[in-house]
Amino acid sequence: MKTSSSVLLAAVAAAAFAISADVQAFADGLGKGPGAYPMDCTKAKDKTRCEALNKDIAACKDKLGDEWRECMHQPAQTAKFTPPKLRDCAKARNRVRCEAHNTALDACKDNTTRAEHRKCMAAQSPATGKR
């Protein structure tokens, strides 16, 4: 009888420990709430955008559902884009093409993002055709 009570006591203790561990894990998750969590921006390609996103996550942490989506759906800031410098066409193999590229760079120098600069360059550059 003594061994069965020892086994029963061990089983009850194990069950109590398992239940308390589950409750603790559940309680830890309650503090976080729904939604996204801030990211580590140290390894991000665009640190400015990552930091802006983390600010949005912090600002929207108390909102739920559609309200959270509306709060988070803001255009993120991008890093400043520095357009390329003009080329020296004196030593270029194709001087006409180099000068056309420089003219396009000069026309697109005011674009602030890389995507805008690429679109502008595509519109300004002449069609190259076959090489």
PDB file of C-alpha atoms in Angstrom:
ATOM      1  CA  MET A   1       0.000   0.000   0.000  1.00  0.00           C
ATOM      2  CA  LYS A   2       2.889   2.272   0.740  1.00  0.00           C
ATOM      3  CA  THR A   3       4.273   2.037  -2.828  1.00  0.00           C
ATOM      4  CA  SER A   4       0.907   2.777  -4.461  1.00  0.00           C
ATOM      5  CA  SER A   5       0.474   5.905  -2.338  1.00  0.00           C
ATOM      6  CA  SER A   6       4.009   6.999  -3.257  1.00  0.00           C
ATOM      7  CA  VAL A   7       3.249   6.484  -6.953  1.00  0.00           C
ATOM      8  CA  LEU A   8      -0.043   8.354  -6.573  1.00  0.00           C
ATOM      9  CA  LEU A   9       1.694  11.236  -4.791  1.00  0.00           C
ATOM     10  CA  ALA A  10       4.363  11.401  -7.525  1.00  0.00           C
ATOM     11  CA  ALA A  11       1.679  11.425 -10.244  1.00  0.00           C
ATOM     12  CA  VAL A  12      -0.235  14.237  -8.527  1.00  0.00           C
ATOM     13  CA  ALA A  13       2.968  16.256  -8.106  1.00  0.00           C
ATOM     14  CA  ALA A  14       3.888  15.763 -11.782  1.00  0.00           C
ATOM     15  CA  ALA A  15       0.391  16.778 -12.900  1.00  0.00           C
ATOM     16  CA  ALA A  16       0.458  19.881 -10.694  1.00  0.00           C
ATOM     17  CA  PHE A  17       3.859  20.866 -12.074  1.00  0.00           C
ATOM     18  CA  ALA A  18       2.696  20.358 -15.675  1.00  0.00           C
ATOM     19  CA  ILE A  19      -0.432  22.444 -15.123  1.00  0.00           C
ATOM     20  CA  SER A  20       1.514  25.253 -13.462  1.00  0.00           C
ATOM     21  CA  ALA A  21       4.027  25.302 -16.357  1.00  0.00           C
ATOM     22  CA  ASP A  22       1.175  25.561 -18.899  1.00  0.00           C
ATOM     23  CA  VAL A  23      -0.474  28.348 -16.916  1.00  0.00           C
ATOM     24  CA  GLN A  24       2.850  30.216 -16.685  1.00  0.00           C
ATOM     25  CA  ALA A  25       3.423  29.951 -20.453  1.00  0.00           C
ATOM     26  CA  PHE A  26      -0.146  31.169 -21.074  1.00  0.00           C
ATOM     27  CA  ALA A  27       0.303  34.088 -18.670  1.00  0.00           C
ATOM     28  CA  ASP A  28       3.541  35.144 -20.400  1.00  0.00           C
ATOM     29  CA  GLY A  29       1.701  35.304 -23.718  1.00  0.00           C
ATOM     30  CA  LEU A  30      -1.088  37.493 -22.301  1.00  0.00           C
ATOM     31  CA  GLY A  31       1.157  40.508 -21.871  1.00  0.00           C
ATOM     32  CA  LYS A  32       2.203  40.592 -25.530  1.00  0.00           C
ATOM     33  CA  GLY A  33      -1.258  40.927 -27.071  1.00  0.00           C
ATOM     34  CA  PRO A  34      -2.190  40.540 -30.743  1.00  0.00           C
ATOM     35  CA  GLY A  35      -0.389  42.047 -33.694  1.00  0.00           C
ATOM     36  CA  ALA A  36       3.189  42.394 -34.818  1.00  0.00           C
ATOM     37  CA  TYR A  37       6.214  42.677 -32.565  1.00  0.00           C
ATOM     38  CA  PRO A  38       9.140  45.089 -32.986  1.00  0.00           C
ATOM     39  CA  MET A  39      12.034  43.834 -35.075  1.00  0.00           C
ATOM     40  CA  ASP A  40      15.784  43.962 -34.589  1.00  0.00           C
ATOM     41  CA  CYS A  41      16.983  46.605 -37.068  1.00  0.00           C
ATOM     42  CA  THR A  42      20.711  45.954 -36.713  1.00  0.00           C
ATOM     43  CA  LYS A  43      20.811  43.598 -39.714  1.00  0.00           C
ATOM     44  CA  ALA A  44      18.101  45.270 -41.813  1.00  0.00           C
ATOM     45  CA  LYS A  45      18.949  46.528 -45.309  1.00  0.00           C
ATOM     46  CA  ASP A  46      16.949  49.730 -44.822  1.00  0.00           C
ATOM     47  CA  LYS A  47      17.411  50.729 -41.183  1.00  0.00           C
ATOM     48  CA  THR A  48      15.282  53.882 -41.539  1.00  0.00           C
ATOM     49  CA  ARG A  49      12.308  51.889 -42.796  1.00  0.00           C
ATOM     50  CA  CYS A  50      12.753  49.241 -40.085  1.00  0.00           C
ATOM     51  CA  GLU A  51      12.833  51.880 -37.348  1.00  0.00           C
ATOM     52  CA  ALA A  52       9.762  53.612 -38.794  1.00  0.00           C
ATOM     53  CA  LEU A  53       7.936  50.279 -38.850  1.00  0.00           C
ATOM     54  CA  ASN A  54       8.897  49.629 -35.222  1.00  0.00           C
ATOM     55  CA  LYS A  55       7.471  53.059 -34.288  1.00  0.00           C
ATOM     56  CA  ASP A  56       4.211  52.182 -36.080  1.00  0.00           C
ATOM     57  CA  ILE A  57       4.050  48.836 -34.271  1.00  0.00           C
ATOM     58  CA  ALA A  58       4.495  50.589 -30.927  1.00  0.00           C
ATOM     59  CA  ALA A  59       1.832  53.191 -31.793  1.00  0.00           C
ATOM     60  CA  CYS A  60      -0.704  50.552 -32.916  1.00  0.00           C
ATOM     61  CA  LYS A  61      -0.148  47.969 -30.162  1.00  0.00           C
ATOM     62  CA  ASP A  62      -3.436  48.750 -28.353  1.00  0.00           C
ATOM     63  CA  LYS A  63      -5.631  48.442 -31.462  1.00  0.00           C
ATOM     64  CA  LEU A  64      -7.353  45.316 -32.786  1.00  0.00           C
ATOM     65  CA  GLY A  65      -8.736  44.038 -36.080  1.00  0.00           C
ATOM     66  CA  ASP A  66      -9.531  46.548 -38.816  1.00  0.00           C
ATOM     67  CA  GLU A  67      -8.481  49.458 -36.622  1.00  0.00           C
ATOM     68  CA  TRP A  68      -5.010  47.865 -36.248  1.00  0.00           C
ATOM     69  CA  ARG A  69      -4.747  47.264 -40.011  1.00  0.00           C
ATOM     70  CA  GLU A  70      -5.666  50.889 -40.733  1.00  0.00           C
ATOM     71  CA  CYS A  71      -3.131  52.097 -38.184  1.00  0.00           C
ATOM     72  CA  MET A  72      -0.349  49.905 -39.616  1.00  0.00           C
ATOM     73  CA  HIS A  73      -1.182  50.563 -43.293  1.00  0.00           C
ATOM     74  CA  GLN A  74       0.890  53.713 -43.684  1.00  0.00           C
ATOM     75  CA  PRO A  75       3.613  54.182 -46.248  1.00  0.00           C
ATOM     76  CA  ALA A  76       6.914  53.458 -44.556  1.00  0.00           C
ATOM     77  CA  GLN A  77       9.775  55.884 -44.900  1.00  0.00           C
ATOM     78  CA  THR A  78      12.667  54.852 -47.057  1.00  0.00           C
ATOM     79  CA  ALA A  79      16.313  55.730 -46.831  1.00  0.00           C
ATOM     80  CA  LYS A  80      17.529  58.793 -48.678  1.00  0.00           C
ATOM     81  CA  PHE A  81      18.645  57.988 -52.203  1.00  0.00           C
ATOM     82  CA  THR A  82      21.724  59.643 -53.658  1.00  0.00           C
ATOM     83  CA  PRO A  83      21.641  59.507 -57.454  1.00  0.00           C
ATOM     84  CA  PRO A  84      24.779  58.347 -59.276  1.00  0.00           C
ATOM     85  CA  LYS A  85      27.354  60.902 -60.415  1.00  0.00           C
ATOM     86  CA  LEU A  86      27.711  61.918 -64.029  1.00  0.00           C
ATOM     87  CA  ARG A  87      30.147  59.874 -66.101  1.00  0.00           C
ATOM     88  CA  ASP A  88      33.229  61.193 -67.867  1.00  0.00           C
ATOM     89  CA  CYS A  89      32.394  60.678 -71.535  1.00  0.00           C
ATOM     90  CA  ALA A  90      35.845  61.631 -72.852  1.00  0.00           C
ATOM     91  CA  LYS A  91      37.099  58.036 -72.650  1.00  0.00           C
ATOM     92  CA  ALA A  92      33.809  56.249 -73.321  1.00  0.00           C
ATOM     93  CA  ARG A  93      33.555  53.675 -76.123  1.00  0.00           C
ATOM     94  CA  ASN A  94      30.155  55.055 -77.152  1.00  0.00           C
ATOM     95  CA  ARG A  95      30.251  58.799 -76.521  1.00  0.00           C
ATOM     96  CA  VAL A  96      26.675  59.417 -77.747  1.00  0.00           C
ATOM     97  CA  ARG A  97      25.232  56.815 -75.401  1.00  0.00           C
ATOM     98  CA  CYS A  98      27.297  58.141 -72.478  1.00  0.00           C
ATOM     99  CA  GLU A  99      26.090  61.696 -73.082  1.00  0.00           C
ATOM    100  CA  ALA A 100      22.484  60.487 -73.337  1.00  0.00           C
ATOM    101  CA  HIS A 101      22.922  58.693 -70.003  1.00  0.00           C
ATOM    102  CA  ASN A 102      24.347  61.858 -68.413  1.00  0.00           C
ATOM    103  CA  THR A 103      21.408  63.886 -69.759  1.00  0.00           C
ATOM    104  CA  ALA A 104      18.980  61.364 -68.253  1.00  0.00           C
ATOM    105  CA  LEU A 105      20.848  61.457 -64.906  1.00  0.00           C
ATOM    106  CA  ASP A 106      20.654  65.249 -64.905  1.00  0.00           C
ATOM    107  CA  ALA A 107      16.907  65.166 -65.628  1.00  0.00           C
ATOM    108  CA  CYS A 108      16.271  62.582 -62.861  1.00  0.00           C
ATOM    109  CA  LYS A 109      18.473  64.071 -60.126  1.00  0.00           C
ATOM    110  CA  ASP A 110      15.500  65.410 -58.104  1.00  0.00           C
ATOM    111  CA  ASN A 111      13.894  62.000 -57.487  1.00  0.00           C
ATOM    112  CA  THR A 112      14.108  61.075 -53.814  1.00  0.00           C
ATOM    113  CA  THR A 113      13.618  57.307 -53.947  1.00  0.00           C
ATOM    114  CA  ARG A 114      15.394  54.577 -55.887  1.00  0.00           C
ATOM    115  CA  ALA A 115      12.138  53.395 -57.517  1.00  0.00           C
ATOM    116  CA  GLU A 116      11.276  56.899 -58.753  1.00  0.00           C
ATOM    117  CA  HIS A 117      14.818  57.313 -60.083  1.00  0.00           C
ATOM    118  CA  ARG A 118      14.629  54.017 -61.997  1.00  0.00           C
ATOM    119  CA  LYS A 119      11.273  54.952 -63.565  1.00  0.00           C
ATOM    120  CA  CYS A 120      12.591  58.348 -64.563  1.00  0.00           C
ATOM    121  CA  MET A 121      15.763  56.863 -66.052  1.00  0.00           C
ATOM    122  CA  ALA A 122      13.725  54.337 -68.033  1.00  0.00           C
ATOM    123  CA  ALA A 123      11.555  57.132 -69.423  1.00  0.00           C
ATOM    124  CA  GLN A 124      14.548  59.393 -70.234  1.00  0.00           C
ATOM    125  CA  SER A 125      16.885  56.786 -71.723  1.00  0.00           C
ATOM    126  CA  PRO A 126      16.567  56.049 -75.425  1.00  0.00           C
ATOM    127  CA  ALA A 127      15.589  52.536 -76.489  1.00  0.00           C
ATOM    128  CA  THR A 128      18.773  50.555 -76.975  1.00  0.00           C
ATOM    129  CA  GLY A 129      17.529  47.791 -79.253  1.00  0.00           C
ATOM    130  CA  LYS A 130      19.923  44.911 -80.077  1.00  0.00           C
ATOM    131  CA  ARG A 131      23.495  44.982 -78.865  1.00  0.00           C
TER     132      ARG A 131
END
